[in-house]
Amino acid sequence: MSSTPIIWRARAGTTEPAWVKYSLIGLALGFIFLFLVLPLAAVFTEALRKGWSTYWEALREPDAWSAIRLTLITAAVAVPLNLVFGIAAAWAIAKYEFRGKAFLTTLVDLPFSVSPVVAGLIYVLMFGAQGWFGPWLMAHDIKIVFAVPGIVLATVFVTFPFIARELIPLMQAQGNEEEQAAIVLGATGWQTFWYVTLPNIKWGLIYGVILCNARAMGEFGAVSVVSGHIRGQTNTLPLHVEILYNEYQSVAAFAVASLLALLALVTLVIKSVAEWLHERDMKAIADLPPERPLAEPAPALAASATH
Amino acid sequence: MSAATLSTPLGAGDSTVRRRPARRVLPGFNLTLGYTVLYLSLIVLIPLSALVFKTFTLTWEQFWAAISGPRVLASYRLTFGASLIAALVNVFFGLLVAWVLVRYSFPGKKIVDALVDLPFALPTAVAGISLTALLAGNGWVGQYLEPLGIQLAFKPAGVVIALIFIGLPFVVRTVQPVLEDAEKELEEAATCLGATRWQTFTKVIFPTIAPALLTGFAMAFARAIGEYGSVIFIAGNMPMVSEITPLIIIGKLEQYDYAGATAVAVVMLVISFILLLVINALQAWQRRRSGASS
C-alpha cells in the first residue's frame, strides 16, 4: 500500500493502539508456547533425561527396530495407494461435470469425520474371526486382523482423503484450458498428464503426500484396534510408545516418541517449503506480461498459505 | 485430518460454476471415475456398511441397552462436554492466533505460522504422553499447579487440554484465509463514519469471519468427539468419571462384545454424519457470504 498522507491517515482506523496490539501478540504467543512448544520440548527433554547412551539404548532395541520397520512398510503401502486414488479422484472431480459430483466429494471426505476407533472396528467386523470374511479367511489360513494387512488397511482408511482433498481445489482452480490445448495439439492422455497437469500440481501433490505420510506413520487409534499389540510383530511406532509407556519405561517411550516428533518437524518444514515454492510459482505466473492473461486468481495451497 | 485441508471448499467450487460446461475433450473420465468409485467402495463404503449390518443382528432392546448403559451415558457426557469446552476455547484462541498472524508482524511469525500445524503432524499418542508428562504432579506445568490444588492430569480437565491441542489448527486455518481476504476498505469506511475500533470489530469484521469461525468450531468439535490417541494417556480412564466413548468401544471389543461395540460405534458414526452435513452446510454458507461480498 502506498503511503500518501490520506491513505496513511485512513490506515490509523484499521489498526489497534500499540498496547492492544502487543497484548494480543503476547497472549497468542503465550498460548502457542504453552500448548505447542512446551509439549514438543517435553518429548525431547524426557527422552534425554537419562543421557544420550540410554536414549540410543532404547532405540537400538530389536522391538523398536521392528516397530520402525512396520511403520515404514505401512506408510510405503498406504501413501502410494492413496496417491493413485487422489490423482484419479481429482482428475474425475475437477476436470469434468457429472451428476452426483458434490455427493461423491462428500463421500471422499467421510473418513476424516469417522472416529479412528470406529475405523479400526469396521475392519475387525469385516475380517475378524466373527466377521463377514472371517470363516473363509480362517479356512484359507490368511490373517488380516491382528496382522500386518489389517494395520495397512486401517491406515489406508484414515489417510484416505488427504491427497484428493489437496488436489481437487487446486485442479479446479487451474481449469482445463492447458490440458485441452495439449490434446488438440496431438498429445495422448498420459502425455498431457505428465507434461501439463503434473508440473502444475506438483507442490500441492508434495504437500498432500507429506501430510498423508505423517498421518500414516503416526496413526494410533485405528491401528490399535486392528493390531492385537503383538510385540515385535504387529507394533507400529505409536503402539510401541504406548506399550513402553504403560510399562513405566518412560525414557524409552519418549525416546521412540522423539523419532515421531522429529518426523512431525520434518513434515512441517517440507510443508512450509512446498507452500512457499507454490506461492512463488503462482506469483511468477501472475507477474507475466499481460499478453497471456490468467483466467483464475492464484489458488493457495490448502488454507494455510499466507500471502 | 486435517483441517488445513478440510477447510478448503470442495465440490461446488465457484471456479467451476463460471466456466462453461466441459465438453469432455480430455480423456480418462471413465477410467478415473470408475477407479475412484471402486476404491471408495472397497476401502470406505463396504466396510462401513459392515457396521450397519452388524447392528441389525441386535434386537432393538439389545441395541438400546448397549448404547444407554450408565457407563456409556457417562462417557457421552464427558466426550461431548469436553469436546464442546475445548472447541469453544479454540474458537477464542484460534481467532486470536489467526488475527495476530494476519494483522501484525513480529519476529518469528513464519515459525509460529508453521507451528500451528503441529497437532496435524504430531502423532496423537506422542501428544498424549507429552501433555501428560507436562501436567503430572512433577511435570513442568503440573509442579506449579499442584500447590494451588489444581490437578489436570488423569482428570476430565486433562481430556479438555488434550482436545484443545488437537483442535487448535482447525479454527486457525479456517479463519486465517477469510481474515486475509477481508476488505480493509470496509473498516476504513466504518472508522470514517465515526465507529470506534471495537465497534468496527464487532459490527464489521466479526460478521465477515463468523461463518468461518463457526465452521472451524464444528470441525474442532467433530474431531474432538472421535479423538482417542491423545486423550487416553491423560484421562486416567476411570469408569463413569474420565472414560471417553471411543474407549468404551475398545473396552467392549476387548471383552469380545462385538455387537455392543458396534452399537456404540453406530451412535458415534451417526453423530459424525450429522456433523459432516453441518460442516458442509456451513461451508456453503461461507462461500455464499464471500461470493456476495466480492
XYZ file of C-alpha atoms in Angstrom, chain A residues 25-302:
278
model
C 0.582 -10.792 20.269
C 1.745 -11.648 23.790
C -1.410 -13.588 24.580
C -1.293 -15.514 21.284
C 2.388 -16.346 21.660
C 1.836 -17.375 25.273
C -0.915 -19.758 24.190
C 1.237 -21.179 21.366
C 4.124 -21.614 23.784
C 2.025 -23.417 26.398
C 0.083 -25.657 24.039
C 2.505 -26.313 21.170
C 6.103 -25.513 22.097
C 6.130 -26.984 25.606
C 4.714 -30.400 24.605
C 7.219 -30.625 21.761
C 10.105 -29.652 24.035
C 8.912 -32.071 26.715
C 9.222 -35.033 24.311
C 12.925 -34.417 23.722
C 13.699 -33.478 27.341
C 12.022 -36.585 28.711
C 13.745 -38.750 26.102
C 17.178 -37.422 27.066
C 16.594 -37.310 30.812
C 19.000 -40.163 31.452
C 21.514 -39.093 28.829
C 22.319 -39.995 25.266
C 23.506 -43.529 25.962
C 20.166 -44.573 27.485
C 18.460 -42.843 24.569
C 20.401 -44.831 21.970
C 19.931 -47.971 24.030
C 16.141 -47.558 23.816
C 16.262 -47.038 20.064
C 18.590 -49.984 19.444
C 16.209 -52.482 20.997
C 15.023 -55.123 18.492
C 11.363 -54.398 19.278
C 11.884 -50.720 18.492
C 13.519 -51.705 15.200
C 10.698 -53.971 14.170
C 8.237 -51.179 15.053
C 10.203 -48.783 12.839
C 10.219 -51.349 10.036
C 6.474 -51.985 10.278
C 5.727 -48.251 10.356
C 7.805 -47.725 7.214
C 6.150 -50.663 5.431
C 2.680 -49.387 6.358
C 3.386 -45.904 5.039
C 5.088 -47.336 1.948
C 1.876 -49.172 1.031
C -0.754 -46.698 2.239
C 0.697 -43.493 0.785
C 1.128 -44.716 -2.842
C -2.352 -46.296 -2.796
C -3.927 -43.040 -1.666
C -1.716 -41.104 -4.065
C -3.050 -43.006 -7.077
C -6.583 -42.645 -5.735
C -6.075 -38.947 -5.018
C -4.920 -38.229 -8.561
C -7.720 -40.284 -10.133
C -10.385 -38.703 -7.911
C -9.073 -35.187 -8.511
C -8.950 -35.754 -12.274
C -12.532 -37.058 -12.350
C -13.954 -34.444 -9.987
C -12.004 -31.365 -11.074
C -11.894 -31.857 -14.840
C -15.449 -32.969 -15.589
C -19.035 -32.107 -14.727
C -21.282 -35.009 -13.822
C -24.301 -35.737 -11.690
C -23.671 -36.596 -8.072
C -20.316 -34.834 -8.018
C -20.996 -32.976 -4.769
C -22.136 -36.214 -3.141
C -19.013 -38.041 -4.319
C -16.826 -35.281 -2.875
C -18.595 -35.569 0.449
C -18.005 -39.331 0.455
C -14.307 -38.777 -0.228
C -14.243 -36.648 2.938
C -16.071 -39.202 5.014
C -13.038 -40.955 6.594
C -11.973 -37.642 8.151
C -15.109 -37.467 10.238
C -15.152 -41.097 11.350
C -13.508 -41.730 14.713
C -10.248 -43.694 14.302
C -11.556 -46.307 16.717
C -14.636 -46.846 14.542
C -12.326 -47.042 11.504
C -10.446 -49.897 13.140
C -13.639 -51.595 14.245
C -15.126 -51.825 10.746
C -12.172 -53.910 9.561
C -12.490 -56.183 12.584
C -16.148 -56.675 11.634
C -15.144 -57.483 8.043
C -12.103 -59.683 8.546
C -12.137 -60.675 12.225
C -12.873 -64.222 13.395
C -16.595 -63.394 13.733
C -16.632 -61.104 10.722
C -18.063 -61.411 7.222
C -14.979 -62.980 5.695
C -13.637 -64.411 8.967
C -14.521 -68.090 8.421
C -13.317 -68.033 4.798
C -10.032 -66.370 5.759
C -9.558 -68.838 8.596
C -10.151 -71.783 6.254
C -7.512 -70.455 3.880
C -5.139 -69.574 6.719
C -4.997 -65.891 5.844
C -4.640 -63.435 8.698
C -5.749 -59.843 8.168
C -6.891 -58.588 11.548
C -4.235 -58.715 14.288
C -1.689 -58.878 11.482
C 0.097 -56.537 9.103
C -2.617 -56.377 6.360
C -5.176 -55.108 8.889
C -2.788 -52.401 10.059
C -2.209 -51.314 6.471
C -5.956 -51.304 5.689
C -6.829 -49.235 8.758
C -4.055 -46.787 7.860
C -5.289 -46.538 4.271
C -8.751 -45.710 5.631
C -7.700 -42.897 7.963
C -5.355 -41.315 5.396
C -7.809 -41.837 2.539
C -8.840 -38.217 1.742
C -5.524 -36.409 2.318
C -4.154 -36.226 -1.230
C -7.513 -35.989 -3.009
C -8.549 -33.067 -0.766
C -5.386 -31.213 -1.622
C -5.550 -31.784 -5.378
C -9.267 -31.226 -6.105
C -9.439 -27.479 -5.316
C -6.046 -26.914 -6.919
C -7.010 -28.635 -10.194
C -10.420 -26.964 -10.200
C -8.793 -23.568 -9.929
C -6.384 -24.324 -12.745
C -9.118 -25.262 -15.181
C -8.945 -27.378 -18.326
C -7.577 -24.952 -20.926
C -3.955 -26.108 -20.837
C -4.883 -29.791 -20.994
C -7.321 -29.174 -23.841
C -4.621 -27.329 -25.760
C -2.262 -30.282 -25.296
C -4.897 -32.755 -26.532
C -5.723 -30.594 -29.540
C -2.014 -30.425 -30.366
C -1.962 -34.217 -30.502
C -0.720 -35.286 -27.067
C -2.028 -38.531 -25.616
C -3.835 -38.531 -22.297
C -0.772 -39.749 -20.413
C 1.495 -37.198 -22.086
C -0.955 -34.455 -21.153
C -0.953 -35.610 -17.560
C 2.829 -35.961 -17.277
C 3.871 -32.802 -19.091
C 0.976 -30.414 -18.443
C -1.024 -31.336 -15.353
C 1.683 -32.786 -13.124
C 4.025 -29.758 -13.286
C 1.067 -27.543 -12.381
C 0.068 -29.513 -9.311
C 3.468 -30.694 -8.103
C 3.648 -28.594 -4.916
C 0.095 -29.437 -3.939
C 0.909 -33.077 -4.553
C 4.001 -32.952 -2.343
C 2.009 -31.127 0.330
C -0.699 -33.787 0.301
C 1.777 -36.681 0.253
C 3.761 -35.335 3.178
C 0.672 -34.827 5.360
C -0.663 -38.228 4.327
C 2.666 -39.796 5.246
C 2.760 -38.082 8.653
C -0.686 -39.381 9.492
C 0.098 -42.856 8.121
C 3.190 -43.167 10.297
C 1.541 -41.642 13.345
C -1.940 -43.182 13.343
C -2.769 -44.679 16.701
C -6.482 -45.267 17.354
C -7.430 -47.207 14.234
C -4.233 -49.237 14.206
C -4.508 -50.065 17.887
C -7.911 -51.711 17.308
C -6.720 -53.995 14.498
C -3.166 -54.666 15.641
C -3.531 -57.019 18.572
C -0.368 -55.470 20.061
C 1.967 -58.361 19.388
C 5.404 -57.110 20.320
C 7.961 -57.300 17.569
C 5.282 -58.336 15.061
C 2.291 -56.034 14.849
C 3.572 -52.996 16.699
C 3.932 -49.744 14.834
C 5.925 -46.914 16.396
C 2.944 -45.210 18.083
C 1.787 -48.559 19.521
C 5.310 -49.269 20.728
C 5.288 -45.896 22.502
C 2.066 -46.876 24.252
C 3.385 -50.257 25.384
C 6.608 -48.805 26.756
C 4.709 -46.008 28.471
C 2.262 -48.401 30.108
C 5.199 -50.491 31.326
C 6.546 -47.365 33.049
C 9.575 -47.294 30.759
C 9.140 -43.568 30.435
C 12.543 -42.755 28.965
C 12.290 -45.468 26.333
C 8.736 -44.412 25.469
C 9.813 -40.809 24.970
C 12.912 -41.885 23.032
C 10.705 -43.686 20.494
C 8.236 -40.787 20.629
C 11.066 -38.379 19.811
C 11.514 -40.149 16.456
C 7.872 -39.420 15.678
C 8.258 -35.830 16.895
C 11.243 -35.444 14.542
C 9.086 -36.799 11.740
C 6.473 -34.162 12.611
C 9.092 -31.401 12.497
C 10.447 -32.582 9.140
C 6.850 -32.712 7.874
C 6.237 -29.114 8.951
C 9.453 -27.943 7.270
C 8.727 -29.698 3.944
C 5.130 -28.465 4.067
C 6.236 -24.868 4.623
C 8.789 -25.097 1.802
C 6.203 -26.579 -0.587
C 3.797 -23.767 0.315
C 6.485 -21.174 -0.222
C 7.526 -22.573 -3.620
C 3.898 -22.849 -4.712
C 3.303 -19.184 -3.865
C 6.482 -18.212 -5.695
C 5.339 -20.087 -8.833
C 1.898 -18.514 -8.645
C 3.431 -15.082 -8.225
C 5.700 -15.661 -11.213
C 2.650 -16.551 -13.329
C 0.720 -13.540 -12.050
C 3.661 -11.261 -12.887
C 3.787 -12.426 -16.516
C 3.223 -9.705 -19.108
C -0.455 -9.135 -19.942
C -0.433 -10.829 -23.362
C -1.007 -14.082 -21.503
C -3.980 -13.339 -19.286
C -4.651 -15.766 -16.468
C -8.275 -16.680 -16.016
C -8.085 -17.628 -12.382
C -6.536 -15.927 -9.377
C -3.628 -17.775 -7.813
C -5.062 -20.571 -5.662
C -3.407 -21.031 -2.314
C -2.267 -24.428 -1.111
C -4.974 -25.605 1.270
